[in-house]
Coordinates of C-alpha atoms and ligand atoms in Angstrom, one line a residue:
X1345 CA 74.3 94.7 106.6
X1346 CA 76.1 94.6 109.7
X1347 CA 79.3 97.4 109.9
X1348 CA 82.4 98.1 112.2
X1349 CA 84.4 101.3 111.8
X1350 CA 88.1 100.6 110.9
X1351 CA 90.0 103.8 110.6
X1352 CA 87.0 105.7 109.2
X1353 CA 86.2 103.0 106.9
X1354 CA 82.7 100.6 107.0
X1355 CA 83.4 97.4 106.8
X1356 CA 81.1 94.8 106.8
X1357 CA 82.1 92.2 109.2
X1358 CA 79.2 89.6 107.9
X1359 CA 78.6 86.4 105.5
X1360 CA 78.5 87.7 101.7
X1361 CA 76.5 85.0 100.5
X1362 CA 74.0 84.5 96.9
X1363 CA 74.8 88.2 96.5
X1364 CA 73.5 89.3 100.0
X1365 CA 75.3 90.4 103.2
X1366 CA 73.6 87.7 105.4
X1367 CA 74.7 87.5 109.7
X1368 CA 75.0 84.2 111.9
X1369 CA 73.6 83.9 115.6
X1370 CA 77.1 84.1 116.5
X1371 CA 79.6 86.3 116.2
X1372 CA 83.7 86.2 117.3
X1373 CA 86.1 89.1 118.3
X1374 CA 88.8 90.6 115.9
X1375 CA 90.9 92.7 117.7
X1376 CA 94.1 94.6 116.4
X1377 CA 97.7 94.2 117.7
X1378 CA 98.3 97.4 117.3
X1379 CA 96.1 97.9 120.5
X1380 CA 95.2 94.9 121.7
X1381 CA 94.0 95.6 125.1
X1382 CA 91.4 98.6 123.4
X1383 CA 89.3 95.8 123.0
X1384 CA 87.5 94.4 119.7
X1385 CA 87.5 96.4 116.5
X1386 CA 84.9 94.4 115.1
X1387 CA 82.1 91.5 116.5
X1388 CA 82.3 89.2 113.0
X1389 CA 79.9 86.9 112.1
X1390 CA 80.6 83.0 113.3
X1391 CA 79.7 80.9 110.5
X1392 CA 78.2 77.3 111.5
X1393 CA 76.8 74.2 109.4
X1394 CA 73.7 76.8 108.5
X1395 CA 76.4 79.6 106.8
X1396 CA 78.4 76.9 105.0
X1397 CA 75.3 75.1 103.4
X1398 CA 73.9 78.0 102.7
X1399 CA 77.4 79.3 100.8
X1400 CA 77.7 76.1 98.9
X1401 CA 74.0 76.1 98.0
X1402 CA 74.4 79.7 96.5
X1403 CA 77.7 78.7 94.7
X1404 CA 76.0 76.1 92.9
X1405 CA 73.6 77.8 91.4
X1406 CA 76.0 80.8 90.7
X1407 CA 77.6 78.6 89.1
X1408 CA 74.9 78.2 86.5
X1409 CA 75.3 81.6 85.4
X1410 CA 79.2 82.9 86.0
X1411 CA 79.9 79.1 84.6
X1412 CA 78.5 79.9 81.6
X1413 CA 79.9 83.1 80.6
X1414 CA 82.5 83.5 78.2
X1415 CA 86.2 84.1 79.3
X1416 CA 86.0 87.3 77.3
X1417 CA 83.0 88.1 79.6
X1418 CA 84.6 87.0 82.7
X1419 CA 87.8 89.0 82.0
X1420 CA 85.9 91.9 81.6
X1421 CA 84.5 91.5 85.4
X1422 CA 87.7 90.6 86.5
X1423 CA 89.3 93.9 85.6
X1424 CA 86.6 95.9 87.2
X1425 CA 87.6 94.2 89.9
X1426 CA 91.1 95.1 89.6
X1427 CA 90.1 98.5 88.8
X1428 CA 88.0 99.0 92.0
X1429 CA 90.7 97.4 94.4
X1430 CA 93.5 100.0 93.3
X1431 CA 90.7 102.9 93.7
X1432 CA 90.4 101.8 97.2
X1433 CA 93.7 101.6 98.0
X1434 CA 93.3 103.7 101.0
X1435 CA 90.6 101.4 102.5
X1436 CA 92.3 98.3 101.7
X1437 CA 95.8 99.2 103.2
X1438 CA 94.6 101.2 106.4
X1439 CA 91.9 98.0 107.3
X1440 CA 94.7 95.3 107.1
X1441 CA 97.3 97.3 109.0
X1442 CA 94.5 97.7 111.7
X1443 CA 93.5 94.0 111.8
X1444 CA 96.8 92.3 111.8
X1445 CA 99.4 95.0 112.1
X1446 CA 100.8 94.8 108.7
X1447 CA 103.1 97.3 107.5
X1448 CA 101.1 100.2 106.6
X1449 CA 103.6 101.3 104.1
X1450 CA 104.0 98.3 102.2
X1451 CA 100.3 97.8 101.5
X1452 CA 99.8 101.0 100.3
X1453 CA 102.8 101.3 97.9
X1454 CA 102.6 97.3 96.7
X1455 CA 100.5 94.7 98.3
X1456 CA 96.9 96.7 97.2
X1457 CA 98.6 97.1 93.7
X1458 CA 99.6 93.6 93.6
X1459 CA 96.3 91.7 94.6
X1460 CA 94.5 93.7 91.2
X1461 CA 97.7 92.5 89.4
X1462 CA 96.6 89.0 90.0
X1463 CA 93.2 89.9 89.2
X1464 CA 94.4 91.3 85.9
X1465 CA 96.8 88.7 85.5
X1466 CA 94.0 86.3 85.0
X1467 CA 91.5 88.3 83.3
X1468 CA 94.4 88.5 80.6
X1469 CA 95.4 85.1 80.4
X1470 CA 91.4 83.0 80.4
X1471 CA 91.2 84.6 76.9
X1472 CA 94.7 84.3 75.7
X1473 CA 94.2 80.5 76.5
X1474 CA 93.8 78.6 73.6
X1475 CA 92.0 75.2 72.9
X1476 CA 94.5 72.5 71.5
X1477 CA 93.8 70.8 67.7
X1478 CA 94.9 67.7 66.2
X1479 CA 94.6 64.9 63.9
X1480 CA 95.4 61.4 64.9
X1481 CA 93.9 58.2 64.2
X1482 CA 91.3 59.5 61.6
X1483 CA 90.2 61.4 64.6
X1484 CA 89.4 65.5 65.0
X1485 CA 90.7 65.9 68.6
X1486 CA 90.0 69.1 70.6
X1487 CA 91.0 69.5 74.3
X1488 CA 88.4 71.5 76.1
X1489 CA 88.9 73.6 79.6
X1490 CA 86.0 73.0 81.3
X1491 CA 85.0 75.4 84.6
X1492 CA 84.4 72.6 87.7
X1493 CA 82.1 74.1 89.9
X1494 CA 82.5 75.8 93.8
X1495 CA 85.7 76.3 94.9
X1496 CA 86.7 76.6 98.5
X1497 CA 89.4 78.9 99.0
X1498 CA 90.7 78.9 102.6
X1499 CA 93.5 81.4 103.6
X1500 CA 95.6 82.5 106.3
X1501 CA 96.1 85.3 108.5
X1502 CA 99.5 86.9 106.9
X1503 CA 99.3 89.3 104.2
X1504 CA 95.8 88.0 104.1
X1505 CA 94.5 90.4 101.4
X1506 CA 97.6 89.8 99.0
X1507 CA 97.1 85.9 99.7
X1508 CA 93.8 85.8 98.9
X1509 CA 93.7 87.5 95.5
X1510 CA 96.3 84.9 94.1
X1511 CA 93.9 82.0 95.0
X1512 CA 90.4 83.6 94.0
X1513 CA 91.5 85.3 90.9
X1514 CA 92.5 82.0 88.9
X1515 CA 89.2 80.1 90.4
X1516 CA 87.1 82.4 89.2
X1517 CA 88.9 83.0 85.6
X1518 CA 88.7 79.9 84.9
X1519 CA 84.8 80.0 85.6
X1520 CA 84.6 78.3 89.1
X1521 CA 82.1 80.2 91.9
X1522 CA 84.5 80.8 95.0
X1523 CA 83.5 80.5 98.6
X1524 CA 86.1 82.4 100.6
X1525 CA 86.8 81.5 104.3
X1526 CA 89.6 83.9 105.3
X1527 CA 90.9 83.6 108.8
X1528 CA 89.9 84.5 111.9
X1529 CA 92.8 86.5 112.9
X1530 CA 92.6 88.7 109.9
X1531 CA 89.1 88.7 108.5
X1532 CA 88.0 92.3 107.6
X1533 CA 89.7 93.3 104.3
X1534 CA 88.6 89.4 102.9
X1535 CA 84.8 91.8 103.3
X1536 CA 86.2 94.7 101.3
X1537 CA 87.1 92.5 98.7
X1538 CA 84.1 90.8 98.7
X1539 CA 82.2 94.1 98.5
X1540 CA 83.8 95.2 95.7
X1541 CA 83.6 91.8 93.4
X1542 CA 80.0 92.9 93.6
X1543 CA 80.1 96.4 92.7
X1544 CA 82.2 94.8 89.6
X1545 CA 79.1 92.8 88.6
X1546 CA 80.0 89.4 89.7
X1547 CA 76.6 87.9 89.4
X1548 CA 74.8 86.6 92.8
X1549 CA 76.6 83.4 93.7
X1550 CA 79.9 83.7 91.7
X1551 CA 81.6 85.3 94.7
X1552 CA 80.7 84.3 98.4
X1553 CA 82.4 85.0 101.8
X1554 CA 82.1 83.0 105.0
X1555 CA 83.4 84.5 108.3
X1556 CA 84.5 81.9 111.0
X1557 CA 86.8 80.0 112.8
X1558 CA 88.4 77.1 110.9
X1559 CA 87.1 73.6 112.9
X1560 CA 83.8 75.0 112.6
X1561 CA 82.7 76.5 109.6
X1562 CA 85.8 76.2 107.2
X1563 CA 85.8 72.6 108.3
X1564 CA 82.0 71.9 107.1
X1565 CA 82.8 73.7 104.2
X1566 CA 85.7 71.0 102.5
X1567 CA 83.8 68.1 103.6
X1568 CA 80.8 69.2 101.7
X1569 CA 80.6 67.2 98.4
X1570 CA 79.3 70.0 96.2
X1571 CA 82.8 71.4 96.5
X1572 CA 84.3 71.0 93.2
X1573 CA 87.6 72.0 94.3
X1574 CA 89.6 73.0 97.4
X1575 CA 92.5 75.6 97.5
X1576 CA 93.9 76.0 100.9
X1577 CA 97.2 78.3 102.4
X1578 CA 98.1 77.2 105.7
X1579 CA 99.7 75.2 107.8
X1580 CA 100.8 71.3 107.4
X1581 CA 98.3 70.2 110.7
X1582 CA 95.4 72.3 108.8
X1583 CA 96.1 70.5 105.4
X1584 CA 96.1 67.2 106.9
X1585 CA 92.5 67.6 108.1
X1586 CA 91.6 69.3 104.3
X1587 CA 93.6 66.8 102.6
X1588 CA 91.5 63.8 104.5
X1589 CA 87.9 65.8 103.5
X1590 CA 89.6 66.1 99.6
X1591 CA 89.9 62.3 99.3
X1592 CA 86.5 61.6 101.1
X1593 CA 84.6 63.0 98.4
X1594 CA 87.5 63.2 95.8
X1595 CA 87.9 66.5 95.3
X1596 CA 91.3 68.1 93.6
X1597 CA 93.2 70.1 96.3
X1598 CA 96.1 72.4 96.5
X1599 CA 97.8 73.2 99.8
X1600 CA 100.3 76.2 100.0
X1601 CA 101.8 75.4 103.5
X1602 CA 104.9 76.5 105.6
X1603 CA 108.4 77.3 104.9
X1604 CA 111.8 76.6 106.6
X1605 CA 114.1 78.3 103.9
X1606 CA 117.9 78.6 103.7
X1607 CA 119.8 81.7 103.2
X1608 CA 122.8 80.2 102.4
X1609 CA 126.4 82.8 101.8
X1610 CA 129.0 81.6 99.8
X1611 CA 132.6 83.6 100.5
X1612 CA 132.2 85.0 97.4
X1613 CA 129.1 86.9 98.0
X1614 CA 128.9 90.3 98.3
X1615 CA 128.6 90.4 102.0
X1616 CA 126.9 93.5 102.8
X1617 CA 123.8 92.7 100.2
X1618 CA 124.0 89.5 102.0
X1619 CA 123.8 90.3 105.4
X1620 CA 121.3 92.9 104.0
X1621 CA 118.7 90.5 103.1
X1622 CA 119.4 88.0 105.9
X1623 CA 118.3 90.8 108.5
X1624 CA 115.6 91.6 106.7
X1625 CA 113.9 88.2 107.2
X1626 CA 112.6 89.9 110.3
X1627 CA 110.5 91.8 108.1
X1628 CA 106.8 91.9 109.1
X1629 CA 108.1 89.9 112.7
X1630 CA 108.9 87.0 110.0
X1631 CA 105.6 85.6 109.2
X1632 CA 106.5 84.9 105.9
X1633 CA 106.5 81.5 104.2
X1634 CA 109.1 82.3 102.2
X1635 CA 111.5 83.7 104.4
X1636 CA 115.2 82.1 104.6
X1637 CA 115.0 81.4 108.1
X1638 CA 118.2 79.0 108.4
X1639 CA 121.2 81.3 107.9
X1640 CA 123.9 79.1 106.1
X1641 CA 127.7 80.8 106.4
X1642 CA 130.7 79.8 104.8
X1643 CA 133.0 79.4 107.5
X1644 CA 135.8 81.7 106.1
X1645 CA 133.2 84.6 106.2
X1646 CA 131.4 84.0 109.5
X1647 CA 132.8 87.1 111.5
X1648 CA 132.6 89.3 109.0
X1649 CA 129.2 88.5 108.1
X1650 CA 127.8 88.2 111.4
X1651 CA 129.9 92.0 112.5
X1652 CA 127.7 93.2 109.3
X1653 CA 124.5 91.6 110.1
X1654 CA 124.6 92.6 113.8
X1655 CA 124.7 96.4 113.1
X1656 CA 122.0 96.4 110.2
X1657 CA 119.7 94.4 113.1
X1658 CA 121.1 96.8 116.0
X1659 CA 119.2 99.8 113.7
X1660 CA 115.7 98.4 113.4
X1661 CA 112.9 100.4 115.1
X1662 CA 110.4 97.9 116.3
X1663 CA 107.2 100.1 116.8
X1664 CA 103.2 100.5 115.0
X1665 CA 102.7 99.7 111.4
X1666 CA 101.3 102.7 111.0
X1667 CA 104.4 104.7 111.1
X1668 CA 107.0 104.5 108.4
X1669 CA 109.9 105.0 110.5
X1670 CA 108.9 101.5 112.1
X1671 CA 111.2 98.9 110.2
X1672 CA 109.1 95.9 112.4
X1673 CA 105.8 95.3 112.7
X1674 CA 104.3 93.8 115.8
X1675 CA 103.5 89.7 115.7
X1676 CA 99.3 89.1 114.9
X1677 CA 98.1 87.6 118.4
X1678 CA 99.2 87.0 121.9
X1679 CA 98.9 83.5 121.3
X1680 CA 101.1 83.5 118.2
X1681 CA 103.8 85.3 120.5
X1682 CA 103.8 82.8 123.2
X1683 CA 103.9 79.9 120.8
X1684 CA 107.2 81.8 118.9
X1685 CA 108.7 82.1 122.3
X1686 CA 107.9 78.4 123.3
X1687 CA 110.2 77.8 120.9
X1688 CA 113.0 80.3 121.8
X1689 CA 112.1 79.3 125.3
X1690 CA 112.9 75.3 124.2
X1691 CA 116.2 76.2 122.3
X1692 CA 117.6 78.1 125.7
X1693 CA 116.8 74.5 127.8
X1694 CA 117.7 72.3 125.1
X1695 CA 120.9 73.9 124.5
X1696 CA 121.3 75.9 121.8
X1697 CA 122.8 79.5 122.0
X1698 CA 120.8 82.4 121.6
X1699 CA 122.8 84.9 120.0
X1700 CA 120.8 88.1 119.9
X1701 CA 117.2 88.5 121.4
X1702 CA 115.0 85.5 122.8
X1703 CA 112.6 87.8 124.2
X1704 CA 109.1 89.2 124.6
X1705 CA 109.6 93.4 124.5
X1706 CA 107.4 93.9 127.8
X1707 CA 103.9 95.1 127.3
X1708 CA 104.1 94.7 123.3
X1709 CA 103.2 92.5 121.2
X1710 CA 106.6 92.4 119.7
X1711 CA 109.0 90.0 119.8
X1712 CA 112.9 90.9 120.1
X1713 CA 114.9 90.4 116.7
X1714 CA 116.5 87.0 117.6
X1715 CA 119.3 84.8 116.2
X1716 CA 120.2 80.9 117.4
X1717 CA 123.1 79.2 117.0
X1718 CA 121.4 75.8 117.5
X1719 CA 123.9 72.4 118.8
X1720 CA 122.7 70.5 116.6
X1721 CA 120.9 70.0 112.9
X1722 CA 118.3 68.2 114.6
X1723 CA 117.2 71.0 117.0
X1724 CA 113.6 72.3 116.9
X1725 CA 114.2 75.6 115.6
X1726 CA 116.2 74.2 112.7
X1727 CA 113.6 71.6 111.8
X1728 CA 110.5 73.1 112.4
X1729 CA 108.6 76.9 111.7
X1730 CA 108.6 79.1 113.8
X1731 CA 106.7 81.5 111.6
X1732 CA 108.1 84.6 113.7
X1733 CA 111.2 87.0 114.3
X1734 CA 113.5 83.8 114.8
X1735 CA 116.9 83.2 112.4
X1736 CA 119.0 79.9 113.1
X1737 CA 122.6 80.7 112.1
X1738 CA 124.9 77.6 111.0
X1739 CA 128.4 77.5 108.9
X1740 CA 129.3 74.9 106.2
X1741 CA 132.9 74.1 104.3
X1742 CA 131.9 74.0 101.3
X1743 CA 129.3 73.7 98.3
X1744 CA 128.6 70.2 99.3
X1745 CA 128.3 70.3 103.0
X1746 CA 125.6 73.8 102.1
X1747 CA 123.6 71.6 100.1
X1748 CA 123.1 68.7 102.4
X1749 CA 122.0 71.6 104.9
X1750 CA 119.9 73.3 102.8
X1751 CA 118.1 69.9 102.1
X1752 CA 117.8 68.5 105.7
X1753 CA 113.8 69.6 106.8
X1754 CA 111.1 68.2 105.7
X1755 CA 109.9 71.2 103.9
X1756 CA 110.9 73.1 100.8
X1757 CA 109.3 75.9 100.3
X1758 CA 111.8 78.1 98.9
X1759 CA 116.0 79.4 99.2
X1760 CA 118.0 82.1 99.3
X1761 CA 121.6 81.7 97.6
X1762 CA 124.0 84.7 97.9
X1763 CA 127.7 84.0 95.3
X1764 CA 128.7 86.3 92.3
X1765 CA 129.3 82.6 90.5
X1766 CA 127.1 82.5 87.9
X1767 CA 128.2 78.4 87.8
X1768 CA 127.6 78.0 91.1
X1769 CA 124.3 79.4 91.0
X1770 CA 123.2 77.1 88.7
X1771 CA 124.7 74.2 90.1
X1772 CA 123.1 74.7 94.1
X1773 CA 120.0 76.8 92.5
X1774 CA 119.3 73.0 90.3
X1775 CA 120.4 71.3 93.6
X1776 CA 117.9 72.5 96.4
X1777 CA 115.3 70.2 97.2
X1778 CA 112.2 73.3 97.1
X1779 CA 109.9 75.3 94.6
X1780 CA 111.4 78.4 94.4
X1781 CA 115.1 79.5 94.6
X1782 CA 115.9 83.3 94.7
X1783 CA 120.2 83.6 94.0
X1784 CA 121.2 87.2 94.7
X1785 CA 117.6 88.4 95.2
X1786 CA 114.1 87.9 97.1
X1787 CA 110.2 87.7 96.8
X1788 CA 110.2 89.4 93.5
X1789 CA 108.2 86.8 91.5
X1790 CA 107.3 87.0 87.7
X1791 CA 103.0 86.3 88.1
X1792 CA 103.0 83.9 85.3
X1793 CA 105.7 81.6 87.1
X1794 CA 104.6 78.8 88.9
X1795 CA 104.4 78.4 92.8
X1796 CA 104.5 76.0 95.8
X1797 CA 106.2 74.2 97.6
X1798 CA 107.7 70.2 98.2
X1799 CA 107.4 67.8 101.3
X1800 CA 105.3 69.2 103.7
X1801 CA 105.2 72.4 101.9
X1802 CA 102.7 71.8 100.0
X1803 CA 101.2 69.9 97.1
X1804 CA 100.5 71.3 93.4
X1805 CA 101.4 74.4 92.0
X1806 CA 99.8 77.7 91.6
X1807 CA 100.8 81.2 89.3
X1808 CA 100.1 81.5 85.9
X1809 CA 98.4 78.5 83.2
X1810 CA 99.7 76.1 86.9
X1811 CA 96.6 77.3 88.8
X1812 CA 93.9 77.6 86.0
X1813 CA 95.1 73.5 84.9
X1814 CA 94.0 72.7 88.9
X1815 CA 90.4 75.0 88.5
X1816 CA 89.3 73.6 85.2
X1817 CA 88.2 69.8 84.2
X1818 CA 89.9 68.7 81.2
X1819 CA 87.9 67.0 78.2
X1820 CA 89.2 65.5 74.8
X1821 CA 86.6 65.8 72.2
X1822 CA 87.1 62.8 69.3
X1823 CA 85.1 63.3 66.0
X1824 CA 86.1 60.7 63.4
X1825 CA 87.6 62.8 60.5
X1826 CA 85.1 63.3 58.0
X1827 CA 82.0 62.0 59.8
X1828 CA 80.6 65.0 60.2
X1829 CA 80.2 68.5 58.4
Ligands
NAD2792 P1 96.2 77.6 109.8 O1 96.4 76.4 109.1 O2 96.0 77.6 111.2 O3 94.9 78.3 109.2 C1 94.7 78.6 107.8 C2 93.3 78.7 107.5 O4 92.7 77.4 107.7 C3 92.5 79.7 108.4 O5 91.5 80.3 107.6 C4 91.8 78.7 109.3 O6 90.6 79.2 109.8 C5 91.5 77.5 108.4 N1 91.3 76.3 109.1 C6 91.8 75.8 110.3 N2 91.4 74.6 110.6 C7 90.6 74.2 109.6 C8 89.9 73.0 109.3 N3 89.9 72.0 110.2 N4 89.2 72.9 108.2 C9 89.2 74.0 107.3 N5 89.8 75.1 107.5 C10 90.5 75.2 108.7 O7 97.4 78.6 109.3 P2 97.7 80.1 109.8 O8 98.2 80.0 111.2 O9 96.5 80.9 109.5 O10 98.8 80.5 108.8 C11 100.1 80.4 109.0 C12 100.6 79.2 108.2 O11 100.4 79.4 106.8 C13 102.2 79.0 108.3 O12 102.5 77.7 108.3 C14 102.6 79.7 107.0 O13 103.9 79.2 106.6 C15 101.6 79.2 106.0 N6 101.6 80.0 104.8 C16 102.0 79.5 103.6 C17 102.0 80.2 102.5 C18 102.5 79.6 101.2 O14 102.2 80.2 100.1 N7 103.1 78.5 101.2 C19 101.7 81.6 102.5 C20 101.3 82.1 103.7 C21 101.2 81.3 104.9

């Protein structure tokens, strides 16, 4: 097995495939934005055709075994696993914040202890599920969960340990053999995790890994047919390529995509948690799905929201992720910075007022707090994502003319509504076009909830029974009452 040293800590950087750490001819760079001109941290292996056959040939027969183990077996596995990832806390936390600059603080005091709380989540709930009974017709009918087979489970570069977790833990509860491809701008804590799903006694083949960059090896992956189901988090252009492979061989897929959220303030809001939680959508440089990007003001408040706002943003230290006096991370790649200040870069020509920021911080990979007051709905950075530290502001009249903003992209991922009207709440919370709304609070999710997103935002739903219904074939057993004893 092929190592790099992260921060003190081995980590394997190749293929975990059929229970063996397995390399490719190729390898590609991963290098951390913390110090990006250092060099590489770690030469990963390059999956090909070779490293996805050979994954989805070791799934397969995997799935012979972990397919046929009870749930109460497979829970038991499953909470090893939880077990192991909050003993390596450490390891887990210090590896991501070196590979893509996340917040070194936040892994270690909840993103670690929330990836085992999926884990556990589904350990708990595959043997809480029970089988539906009933008579009708002169028939004993029983609806049966059946495991499907592989799953490919494709995820992104932010929060990339956290993401993963919430996709692998239901596919394997509900009995499916995984192949993980994690990204290639974030790969190395996807190995720790794979590392320790063996240690927890996953047998060989329930739990495989492929390194590699997406058109090449994640790509051969969802077109194989042996692929029972596909589970991707990305972005809209990635899912349309998935989506087509899913119907060529007709294979159930969910896709958790992008985000263009409103954080919409009514006047009656309390202001200062407001303007709170609308700076703090610069948190981790705003690569967050779920972040409220389009700042929605009641006109009556504007200036006194903005005044508030402004001074909260004027006090962020933009500095390393290591350090917990840094309030923002830096963004993941050089080329992920120059595509967030295309945009910026657009608004200025196009005509839209940058408010605050627009700009590269020199010699960083960092990208200046910024805030546009666009001319128009239509403009770019109200209608697409950005996916970095870029805020649109807007005002609205009133209730109606906040909705009809709210509702005017083409996703709908999720919304932020700030009132102290518990009736207005319900009213906008029932009338925003998206799969989560968050009124007075954010990102604090109940597990068991379901997830996702409408439009281009995605398609299904995961959390909770949501994402073990997609993993699992459904079968109604008919015995004719009294036929048989
Ligand atoms: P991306 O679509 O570029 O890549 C995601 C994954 O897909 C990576 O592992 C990549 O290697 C792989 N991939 C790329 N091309 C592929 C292909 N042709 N076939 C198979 N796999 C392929 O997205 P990204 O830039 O890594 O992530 C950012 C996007 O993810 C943003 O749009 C963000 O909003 C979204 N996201 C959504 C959620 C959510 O839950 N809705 C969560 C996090 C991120």
């Amino acid at each position: 097995m092929r190592t790099a040293t992260i921060g003190g800590f081995d980590v394997p950087v190749d293929h975990f495939i059929g229970g063996e750490w397995v390399g490719s001819p190729n390898t590609f760079e991963s290098r951390s934005p913390l110090d990006w001109d250092a060099g590489p941290i770690a030469d990963v292996a390059r999956g090909d055709a070779a490293a996805a056959d050979a994954a989805m040939a070791a799934a397969t027969e995997g799935f012979k075994t972990w397919g046929a183990y009870s749930p109460a077996e497979r829970s038991e596995v499953l909470h090893r696993l939880a077990d192991l990832i909050e003993a390596n806390n450490e390891e887990i936390a210090t590896v991501e914040t070196l590979d893509m600059a996340f917040m070194y603080a936040s892994m270690r005091d909840r993103l670690v202890a929330r990836g085992a709380a999926n884990f556990r989540l589904y350990a708990d709930l595959i043997v809480q599920r029970e089988e539906r009974h009933w008579d009708a017709k002169n028939m004993d009918n029983t609806v049966q969960h059946m495991p499907a087979g592989p799953a490919v489970v494709i995820t992104p570069w932010n929060a990339p340990f956290m993401l993963s977790t919430w996709k692998l833990a239901p596919a394997l509860a509900a009995g499916n053999t995984v192949i993980h491809k994690p990204a290639e701008w974030s790969p190395l804590t996807a190995a720790i995790l794979a590392r320790l799903a063996n240690e927890a006694g996953m047998p060989a083949g329930a739990f495989n890994l492929v390194q590699g960059i997406g058109q090449e090896v994640g790509a051969a992956l969802v077109a194989d047919d042996r692929a029972r189901r596909i589970t991707f988090t990305g972005s809209p252009a990635t899912a349309r390529h998935i989506g087509k492979a899913a119907a060529e061989n007709i294979v159930p897929f969910t896709a958790e995509l992008g985000g263009k959220g409103p954080l919409i303030v009514f006047a009656d809001a309390d202001l200062d948690q407001a303007a709170h939680r609308a700076a703090w959508q610069y948190d981790d440089s705003g690569q967050i799905c779920l972040a409220g990007t389009r700042l929605l003001v009641e006109e009556s408040v504007r200036d006194e929201f903005l005044e508030k706002f402004h001074a909260i943003v004027d006090g962020f230290v933009l500095g390393d992720s290591r350090e917990d006096s840094t309030d923002i991370a830096p963004m993941v790649h050089p080329d992920h910075l120059a595509n967030v200040d295309g945009f910026v870069q657009r608004a200025r020509a196009n005509g839209d007022t940058i408010v605050r920021g627009g700009n590269i911080v020199e010699g960083t990979l960092h990208y200046e707090p910024t805030l546009i007051e666009p001319a128009s709905n239509d403009s770019e950075v109200v209608q697409h994502e950005i996916f970095g530290p870029v805020l649109t502001f807007q005002t609205f009249q009133d209730e109606a003319e906040a909705i009809e903003l709210a509702n005017s992209t083409d996703y709908g991922l999720s919304a932020l509504v700030w009132t102290t009207s518990r009736e207005r709440a319900e009213r906008v919370g029932r009338a925003l076009r998206c799969g989560l709304v968050w009124v007075n609070t954010f990102l604090v999710r109940d597990l068991t909830a379901p997830f996702g997103g409408c439009g281009i935002s995605g398609i299904g739903r995961e959390g909770g029974d949501w994402a073990l219904d997609f993993h699992s074939d459904v079968k109604t057993l008919m015995i004719l009452s009294d036929s048989a004893s």
